[in-house]
PDB file of C-alpha atoms in Angstrom:
ATOM      1  CA  MET G   1      -8.603 -15.759 -26.785  1.00  0.00           C
ATOM      2  CA  THR G   2      -7.413 -12.250 -26.522  1.00  0.00           C
ATOM      3  CA  ARG G   3      -5.392 -10.810 -23.776  1.00  0.00           C
ATOM      4  CA  LEU G   4      -8.661  -8.558 -22.864  1.00  0.00           C
ATOM      5  CA  ASP G   5     -10.533 -11.719 -22.363  1.00  0.00           C
ATOM      6  CA  ARG G   6      -8.033 -13.007 -20.207  1.00  0.00           C
ATOM      7  CA  VAL G   7      -8.232  -9.980 -17.751  1.00  0.00           C
ATOM      8  CA  GLU G   8     -12.125 -10.335 -17.651  1.00  0.00           C
ATOM      9  CA  GLN G   9     -11.598 -13.928 -16.935  1.00  0.00           C
ATOM     10  CA  THR G  10      -9.511 -13.073 -13.901  1.00  0.00           C
ATOM     11  CA  ARG G  11     -11.472 -10.251 -12.472  1.00  0.00           C
ATOM     12  CA  GLY G  12     -14.440 -13.079 -12.665  1.00  0.00           C
ATOM     13  CA  ARG G  13     -12.443 -14.944 -10.196  1.00  0.00           C
ATOM     14  CA  PHE G  14     -11.780 -12.136  -8.019  1.00  0.00           C
ATOM     15  CA  THR G  15     -12.515 -13.399  -4.483  1.00  0.00           C
ATOM     16  CA  GLY G  16     -11.936 -10.028  -2.424  1.00  0.00           C
ATOM     17  CA  PRO G  17     -14.797  -7.705  -1.639  1.00  0.00           C
ATOM     18  CA  PRO G  18     -17.016  -6.047  -4.011  1.00  0.00           C
ATOM     19  CA  LEU G  19     -15.473  -3.425  -6.578  1.00  0.00           C
ATOM     20  CA  THR G  20     -16.147  -0.034  -5.380  1.00  0.00           C
ATOM     21  CA  PRO G  21     -17.355   2.275  -7.761  1.00  0.00           C
ATOM     22  CA  ARG G  22     -14.000   4.175  -8.055  1.00  0.00           C
ATOM     23  CA  THR G  23     -12.495   0.676  -8.830  1.00  0.00           C
ATOM     24  CA  ALA G  24     -15.255  -0.508 -11.088  1.00  0.00           C
ATOM     25  CA  VAL G  25     -14.358   2.889 -13.009  1.00  0.00           C
ATOM     26  CA  ILE G  26     -10.688   2.363 -13.359  1.00  0.00           C
ATOM     27  CA  TRP G  27     -11.360  -1.301 -14.603  1.00  0.00           C
ATOM     28  CA  SER G  28     -13.723   0.112 -17.218  1.00  0.00           C
ATOM     29  CA  VAL G  29     -11.016   2.612 -18.265  1.00  0.00           C
ATOM     30  CA  LEU G  30      -8.364  -0.110 -18.101  1.00  0.00           C
ATOM     31  CA  ARG G  31     -10.251  -2.477 -20.065  1.00  0.00           C
ATOM     32  CA  ALA G  32     -11.035   0.215 -23.061  1.00  0.00           C
ATOM     33  CA  GLU G  33      -7.041   0.736 -23.118  1.00  0.00           C
ATOM     34  CA  LEU G  34      -6.434  -2.838 -23.265  1.00  0.00           C
ATOM     35  CA  ASP G  35      -8.927  -3.408 -25.987  1.00  0.00           C
ATOM     36  CA  ARG G  36      -7.638  -0.586 -27.951  1.00  0.00           C
ATOM     37  CA  ARG G  37      -4.042  -1.719 -27.718  1.00  0.00           C
ATOM     38  CA  GLY G  38      -5.311  -5.465 -29.130  1.00  0.00           C
ATOM     39  CA  ASP G  39      -3.307  -8.504 -28.144  1.00  0.00           C
ATOM     40  CA  ALA G  40      -0.101  -7.014 -27.380  1.00  0.00           C
ATOM     41  CA  GLU G  41       1.692  -7.870 -24.381  1.00  0.00           C
ATOM     42  CA  LEU G  42       1.934  -4.472 -22.235  1.00  0.00           C
ATOM     43  CA  THR G  43       4.978  -3.387 -19.614  1.00  0.00           C
ATOM     44  CA  VAL G  44       2.590  -1.581 -17.179  1.00  0.00           C
ATOM     45  CA  LEU G  45       3.653   0.453 -14.284  1.00  0.00           C
ATOM     46  CA  ASP G  46       1.582   0.341 -11.189  1.00  0.00           C
ATOM     47  CA  VAL G  47       2.538   3.487  -8.986  1.00  0.00           C
ATOM     48  CA  GLY G  48       0.851   2.807  -5.538  1.00  0.00           C
ATOM     49  CA  GLY G  49      -0.080  -0.765  -6.873  1.00  0.00           C
ATOM     50  CA  GLY G  50      -0.126  -2.000  -3.002  1.00  0.00           C
ATOM     51  CA  THR G  51      -1.001  -5.802  -2.776  1.00  0.00           C
ATOM     52  CA  GLY G  52      -1.952  -6.104  -6.444  1.00  0.00           C
ATOM     53  CA  GLY G  53      -5.558  -5.883  -7.009  1.00  0.00           C
ATOM     54  CA  PHE G  54      -4.506  -4.466 -10.559  1.00  0.00           C
ATOM     55  CA  ALA G  55      -1.076  -6.169 -10.895  1.00  0.00           C
ATOM     56  CA  VAL G  56      -1.848  -9.857 -10.565  1.00  0.00           C
ATOM     57  CA  PRO G  57      -5.230 -10.075 -12.907  1.00  0.00           C
ATOM     58  CA  LEU G  58      -3.178  -8.036 -15.655  1.00  0.00           C
ATOM     59  CA  ALA G  59      -0.258 -10.495 -15.270  1.00  0.00           C
ATOM     60  CA  ARG G  60      -2.635 -13.121 -15.445  1.00  0.00           C
ATOM     61  CA  ALA G  61      -3.715 -11.985 -18.742  1.00  0.00           C
ATOM     62  CA  GLY G  62      -0.027 -12.027 -20.028  1.00  0.00           C
ATOM     63  CA  HIS G  63       1.333  -8.411 -19.313  1.00  0.00           C
ATOM     64  CA  ARG G  64       4.493  -7.857 -17.033  1.00  0.00           C
ATOM     65  CA  VAL G  65       3.764  -5.419 -14.511  1.00  0.00           C
ATOM     66  CA  THR G  66       6.072  -3.326 -12.170  1.00  0.00           C
ATOM     67  CA  VAL G  67       4.553  -2.340  -8.961  1.00  0.00           C
ATOM     68  CA  VAL G  68       6.047   0.645  -7.348  1.00  0.00           C
ATOM     69  CA  ASP G  69       4.931   1.435  -3.502  1.00  0.00           C
ATOM     70  CA  ALA G  70       6.107   2.533  -0.531  1.00  0.00           C
ATOM     71  CA  SER G  71       4.836  -0.013   2.047  1.00  0.00           C
ATOM     72  CA  PRO G  72       7.086  -3.049   2.136  1.00  0.00           C
ATOM     73  CA  ASP G  73       4.253  -5.031   3.803  1.00  0.00           C
ATOM     74  CA  ALA G  74       1.980  -4.345   1.018  1.00  0.00           C
ATOM     75  CA  LEU G  75       4.793  -5.327  -1.446  1.00  0.00           C
ATOM     76  CA  ALA G  76       5.356  -8.657   0.297  1.00  0.00           C
ATOM     77  CA  ALA G  77       1.575  -9.356   0.145  1.00  0.00           C
ATOM     78  CA  LEU G  78       1.947  -8.689  -3.797  1.00  0.00           C
ATOM     79  CA  THR G  79       4.710 -10.922  -3.827  1.00  0.00           C
ATOM     80  CA  ARG G  80       2.593 -13.583  -1.983  1.00  0.00           C
ATOM     81  CA  ARG G  81      -0.175 -13.130  -3.912  1.00  0.00           C
ATOM     82  CA  ALA G  82       1.814 -13.052  -7.262  1.00  0.00           C
ATOM     83  CA  ALA G  83       3.137 -16.647  -6.397  1.00  0.00           C
ATOM     84  CA  GLU G  84      -0.029 -18.278  -5.368  1.00  0.00           C
ATOM     85  CA  ALA G  85      -1.550 -16.830  -8.805  1.00  0.00           C
ATOM     86  CA  GLY G  86       1.460 -18.323 -10.560  1.00  0.00           C
ATOM     87  CA  VAL G  87       2.785 -15.002 -12.005  1.00  0.00           C
ATOM     88  CA  ALA G  88       5.554 -14.276  -9.780  1.00  0.00           C
ATOM     89  CA  ASP G  89       7.915 -14.253 -12.853  1.00  0.00           C
ATOM     90  CA  ARG G  90       5.506 -11.534 -14.885  1.00  0.00           C
ATOM     91  CA  ILE G  91       5.358  -8.920 -11.572  1.00  0.00           C
ATOM     92  CA  ALA G  92       8.338  -6.748 -10.238  1.00  0.00           C
ATOM     93  CA  ALA G  93       7.810  -5.509  -6.527  1.00  0.00           C
ATOM     94  CA  VAL G  94       9.858  -1.922  -6.348  1.00  0.00           C
ATOM     95  CA  GLN G  95      10.084  -0.074  -3.204  1.00  0.00           C
ATOM     96  CA  GLY G  96       9.741   3.561  -3.453  1.00  0.00           C
ATOM     97  CA  ASP G  97       7.509   6.742  -3.820  1.00  0.00           C
ATOM     98  CA  GLY G  98       5.931   8.077  -7.059  1.00  0.00           C
ATOM     99  CA  ASP G  99       8.023  11.231  -6.632  1.00  0.00           C
ATOM    100  CA  ALA G 100      11.169   9.072  -7.091  1.00  0.00           C
ATOM    101  CA  LEU G 101      10.013   7.282 -10.210  1.00  0.00           C
ATOM    102  CA  ALA G 102      13.071   8.526 -12.566  1.00  0.00           C
ATOM    103  CA  GLY G 103      15.316   6.888 -10.511  1.00  0.00           C
ATOM    104  CA  LEU G 104      13.121   3.585  -9.954  1.00  0.00           C
ATOM    105  CA  VAL G 105      11.947   2.612 -13.385  1.00  0.00           C
ATOM    106  CA  GLU G 106      13.078   3.103 -16.968  1.00  0.00           C
ATOM    107  CA  PRO G 107      10.562   5.456 -18.427  1.00  0.00           C
ATOM    108  CA  ALA G 108      11.138   4.269 -22.023  1.00  0.00           C
ATOM    109  CA  GLY G 109      10.197   0.913 -21.013  1.00  0.00           C
ATOM    110  CA  VAL G 110       6.534   1.322 -20.142  1.00  0.00           C
ATOM    111  CA  ASP G 111       3.583   1.176 -22.016  1.00  0.00           C
ATOM    112  CA  LEU G 112       0.741   1.785 -19.530  1.00  0.00           C
ATOM    113  CA  VAL G 113       0.882   3.608 -16.228  1.00  0.00           C
ATOM    114  CA  LEU G 114      -1.707   3.040 -13.511  1.00  0.00           C
ATOM    115  CA  CYS G 115      -1.680   5.744 -10.813  1.00  0.00           C
ATOM    116  CA  HIS G 116      -4.920   5.948  -8.543  1.00  0.00           C
ATOM    117  CA  ALA G 117      -6.142   6.602  -4.984  1.00  0.00           C
ATOM    118  CA  VAL G 118      -2.350   7.503  -4.472  1.00  0.00           C
ATOM    119  CA  LEU G 119      -2.421  10.235  -1.653  1.00  0.00           C
ATOM    120  CA  GLU G 120       1.076  11.417  -0.325  1.00  0.00           C
ATOM    121  CA  VAL G 121       0.739  13.549   3.114  1.00  0.00           C
TER     122      VAL G 121
END
């Protein structure tokens, strides 16, 4: 079973609301990129990843994910979801803003960056 297959399996167990068209497109592009990368374990940076809608399935598939989000409440929910899914050791929650990534994450240590539905006002 490839890592892409594991992502597909974890998405199938998603018990939240139906995917929005935007989220479905993101998953489609993400699946294509994971397929292109083969069975490699990736280090993923999810900017504005909130409660882990992408991070938890990616971690279940065997990837390491760092979620950077400004909301401590969202990160607390992420930490809880990761623990419930048994992937807390594969997810790091970092509180901070996307415009300060250089001080939060080592750029050379990231294989893939997710940044979507992020709006700063």
